[in-house]
Amino acid sequence: MKFPDNNDQSIMTGQDAAPVVTAALISIQDVATLLDCSTRHVYRLVDTQRIPQPIKLGALLRWVKTDIEHWIATGCPHCKKGAHRS
């Protein structure tokens, strides 16, 4: 007989439990550190849509860390649709 684990919520609740997805959110200071630039430059990149758009939490701006890392790994392409990088 199998007893439900404490981690197996689908057996305990009788419902299909959705997988929990957690994403590390980073601040504008963290983005600036990854890019080796100022926070003002990060704001300029956001304004011109050259960086993945942040998530707004009230007055705070946060980015998904893996989105920024992927953007850097692919050569920092423009994020605006139809934009061409020169």
XYZ file of C-alpha atoms in Angstrom:
86
model
C 0.000 0.000 0.000
C 1.356 3.411 -0.977
C 0.984 6.266 1.458
C 0.945 9.806 0.067
C 4.102 11.837 0.561
C 3.819 15.282 2.065
C 5.036 16.633 -1.289
C 2.402 14.822 -3.354
C -0.468 17.310 -3.248
C -2.403 15.710 -6.120
C -3.038 12.572 -4.040
C -3.774 14.482 -0.862
C -6.282 16.920 -2.407
C -7.743 14.565 -4.990
C -7.056 17.151 -7.723
C -4.406 17.497 -10.359
C -1.858 19.799 -8.793
C -0.311 22.310 -11.158
C 3.470 22.313 -11.164
C 4.937 25.145 -9.147
C 7.083 27.394 -11.286
C 9.339 29.849 -9.580
C 11.300 32.485 -11.414
C 14.047 34.523 -9.858
C 13.261 38.199 -10.233
C 16.117 40.672 -10.280
C 16.224 44.418 -9.732
C 17.446 47.139 -12.052
C 20.698 47.253 -10.073
C 21.196 43.532 -10.738
C 20.505 44.010 -14.470
C 22.977 46.904 -14.577
C 25.585 44.720 -12.880
C 25.040 41.892 -15.397
C 25.418 44.390 -18.266
C 28.262 46.317 -16.597
C 26.447 49.626 -17.097
C 24.544 52.235 -15.091
C 20.945 51.917 -13.969
C 20.167 55.001 -16.081
C 21.376 53.116 -19.172
C 19.066 50.196 -18.282
C 16.139 52.669 -18.130
C 17.137 53.920 -21.592
C 17.188 50.348 -22.907
C 13.690 49.809 -21.477
C 12.407 53.070 -22.999
C 13.692 52.111 -26.460
C 12.551 48.476 -26.087
C 16.046 47.131 -26.634
C 15.881 44.897 -23.546
C 13.191 42.447 -22.376
C 10.450 44.465 -20.712
C 10.336 44.379 -16.916
C 7.525 43.216 -14.705
C 5.979 46.135 -12.850
C 5.228 45.513 -9.184
C 3.724 48.796 -8.096
C 6.539 51.288 -8.511
C 9.184 48.540 -8.700
C 10.643 47.091 -11.886
C 11.817 43.491 -11.865
C 13.121 41.193 -14.587
C 13.059 37.417 -14.827
C 16.720 36.500 -14.433
C 16.643 33.729 -17.044
C 15.089 36.143 -19.601
C 17.980 38.577 -19.145
C 20.578 35.802 -19.236
C 19.058 34.401 -22.458
C 18.922 37.895 -23.985
C 22.629 38.407 -23.193
C 23.545 34.916 -24.505
C 21.804 35.648 -27.835
C 23.787 38.844 -28.354
C 21.358 41.397 -26.870
C 18.974 41.652 -29.847
C 16.317 44.376 -30.038
C 13.106 43.296 -28.338
C 10.867 45.645 -30.313
C 9.052 43.766 -33.046
C 10.320 44.686 -36.487
C 13.413 46.492 -35.190
C 16.706 45.884 -36.913
C 20.011 45.993 -35.114
C 22.758 47.880 -36.896
